[in-house]
């Protein structure tokens, strides 16, 4: 468990570093500029779960517009 917590701590630190880099660039365009670092964080956290979970950005219209992200388990994807 300690090894998992260390990996998650690194994932969160990386997220904030990447997010800071995006904002410091001066080229950020609001919310959507943070999607890359957030997707990476969600994938890192999802990799520590059982079953593993991965993030997909820019999903197809689900009937209520286009969600920013979807989280899918590896187990479900292998079965389909």
PDB file of C-alpha atoms in Angstrom:
ATOM      1  CA  UNK A   1       0.000   0.000   0.000  1.00  0.00           C
ATOM      2  CA  UNK A   2       2.845   2.407   0.770  1.00  0.00           C
ATOM      3  CA  UNK A   3       4.196   1.927  -2.756  1.00  0.00           C
ATOM      4  CA  UNK A   4       0.784   2.783  -4.232  1.00  0.00           C
ATOM      5  CA  UNK A   5       0.509   5.885  -2.054  1.00  0.00           C
ATOM      6  CA  UNK A   6       3.962   7.014  -3.180  1.00  0.00           C
ATOM      7  CA  UNK A   7       2.951   6.573  -6.836  1.00  0.00           C
ATOM      8  CA  UNK A   8      -0.224   8.549  -6.274  1.00  0.00           C
ATOM      9  CA  UNK A   9       1.706  11.313  -4.498  1.00  0.00           C
ATOM     10  CA  UNK A  10       4.033  11.539  -7.505  1.00  0.00           C
ATOM     11  CA  UNK A  11       1.004  11.624  -9.830  1.00  0.00           C
ATOM     12  CA  UNK A  12      -0.515  14.545  -7.913  1.00  0.00           C
ATOM     13  CA  UNK A  13       2.806  16.412  -7.819  1.00  0.00           C
ATOM     14  CA  UNK A  14       3.199  15.879 -11.569  1.00  0.00           C
ATOM     15  CA  UNK A  15      -0.347  17.147 -12.145  1.00  0.00           C
ATOM     16  CA  UNK A  16       0.325  20.403 -10.293  1.00  0.00           C
ATOM     17  CA  UNK A  17       3.689  20.846 -12.017  1.00  0.00           C
ATOM     18  CA  UNK A  18       2.123  20.309 -15.445  1.00  0.00           C
ATOM     19  CA  UNK A  19      -0.827  22.552 -14.601  1.00  0.00           C
ATOM     20  CA  UNK A  20       1.556  25.292 -13.463  1.00  0.00           C
ATOM     21  CA  UNK A  21       3.509  24.944 -16.705  1.00  0.00           C
ATOM     22  CA  UNK A  22       0.294  25.320 -18.727  1.00  0.00           C
ATOM     23  CA  UNK A  23      -0.755  28.517 -16.904  1.00  0.00           C
ATOM     24  CA  UNK A  24       2.776  29.956 -16.890  1.00  0.00           C
ATOM     25  CA  UNK A  25       3.006  29.555 -20.660  1.00  0.00           C
ATOM     26  CA  UNK A  26       0.652  32.474 -21.161  1.00  0.00           C
ATOM     27  CA  UNK A  27      -1.062  30.497 -23.903  1.00  0.00           C
ATOM     28  CA  UNK A  28      -3.705  28.790 -21.785  1.00  0.00           C
ATOM     29  CA  UNK A  29      -7.324  29.179 -22.848  1.00  0.00           C
ATOM     30  CA  UNK A  30      -9.185  28.570 -19.603  1.00  0.00           C
ATOM     31  CA  UNK A  31     -10.687  25.256 -18.568  1.00  0.00           C
ATOM     32  CA  UNK A  32      -9.802  23.228 -21.649  1.00  0.00           C
ATOM     33  CA  UNK A  33      -6.097  23.981 -21.316  1.00  0.00           C
ATOM     34  CA  UNK A  34      -6.094  21.946 -18.089  1.00  0.00           C
ATOM     35  CA  UNK A  35      -7.596  18.841 -19.704  1.00  0.00           C
ATOM     36  CA  UNK A  36      -4.261  17.229 -20.616  1.00  0.00           C
ATOM     37  CA  UNK A  37      -2.792  17.341 -17.105  1.00  0.00           C
ATOM     38  CA  UNK A  38      -6.130  16.253 -15.613  1.00  0.00           C
ATOM     39  CA  UNK A  39      -6.447  13.285 -18.001  1.00  0.00           C
ATOM     40  CA  UNK A  40      -2.906  12.221 -17.074  1.00  0.00           C
ATOM     41  CA  UNK A  41      -3.760  12.424 -13.361  1.00  0.00           C
ATOM     42  CA  UNK A  42      -6.954  10.417 -13.826  1.00  0.00           C
ATOM     43  CA  UNK A  43      -5.054   7.748 -15.776  1.00  0.00           C
ATOM     44  CA  UNK A  44      -2.341   7.537 -13.108  1.00  0.00           C
ATOM     45  CA  UNK A  45      -4.923   7.160 -10.341  1.00  0.00           C
ATOM     46  CA  UNK A  46      -6.951   4.714 -12.425  1.00  0.00           C
ATOM     47  CA  UNK A  47      -3.881   2.532 -12.979  1.00  0.00           C
ATOM     48  CA  UNK A  48      -3.698   1.969  -9.210  1.00  0.00           C
ATOM     49  CA  UNK A  49      -7.299   0.724  -9.011  1.00  0.00           C
ATOM     50  CA  UNK A  50      -8.606  -2.816  -9.409  1.00  0.00           C
ATOM     51  CA  UNK A  51      -9.934  -3.182 -11.991  1.00  0.00           C
ATOM     52  CA  UNK A  52      -7.810  -0.583 -13.699  1.00  0.00           C
ATOM     53  CA  UNK A  53      -9.629   2.496 -14.960  1.00  0.00           C
ATOM     54  CA  UNK A  54      -8.663   4.749 -17.856  1.00  0.00           C
ATOM     55  CA  UNK A  55      -9.781   8.174 -18.970  1.00  0.00           C
ATOM     56  CA  UNK A  56     -11.093   9.086 -22.412  1.00  0.00           C
ATOM     57  CA  UNK A  57     -11.454  12.753 -23.274  1.00  0.00           C
ATOM     58  CA  UNK A  58     -13.817  14.378 -25.747  1.00  0.00           C
ATOM     59  CA  UNK A  59     -16.478  11.685 -25.734  1.00  0.00           C
ATOM     60  CA  UNK A  60     -19.218  11.353 -28.316  1.00  0.00           C
ATOM     61  CA  UNK A  61     -22.564  12.933 -27.536  1.00  0.00           C
ATOM     62  CA  UNK A  62     -24.261  10.801 -24.878  1.00  0.00           C
ATOM     63  CA  UNK A  63     -27.659  12.440 -25.308  1.00  0.00           C
ATOM     64  CA  UNK A  64     -26.963  15.461 -23.128  1.00  0.00           C
ATOM     65  CA  UNK A  65     -24.038  16.990 -24.998  1.00  0.00           C
ATOM     66  CA  UNK A  66     -20.378  16.079 -25.089  1.00  0.00           C
ATOM     67  CA  UNK A  67     -18.927  15.101 -21.692  1.00  0.00           C
ATOM     68  CA  UNK A  68     -15.413  16.364 -20.979  1.00  0.00           C
ATOM     69  CA  UNK A  69     -14.191  12.934 -19.865  1.00  0.00           C
ATOM     70  CA  UNK A  70     -15.355   9.382 -19.443  1.00  0.00           C
ATOM     71  CA  UNK A  71     -13.855   6.817 -17.075  1.00  0.00           C
ATOM     72  CA  UNK A  72     -13.853   3.210 -18.216  1.00  0.00           C
ATOM     73  CA  UNK A  73     -12.651   0.064 -16.532  1.00  0.00           C
ATOM     74  CA  UNK A  74     -10.174  -2.081 -18.391  1.00  0.00           C
ATOM     75  CA  UNK A  75     -12.291  -5.098 -17.456  1.00  0.00           C
ATOM     76  CA  UNK A  76     -15.366  -3.706 -19.234  1.00  0.00           C
ATOM     77  CA  UNK A  77     -13.394  -2.809 -22.342  1.00  0.00           C
ATOM     78  CA  UNK A  78     -11.855  -6.298 -22.599  1.00  0.00           C
ATOM     79  CA  UNK A  79     -15.289  -7.933 -22.328  1.00  0.00           C
ATOM     80  CA  UNK A  80     -16.924  -5.845 -25.085  1.00  0.00           C
TER      81      UNK A  80
END
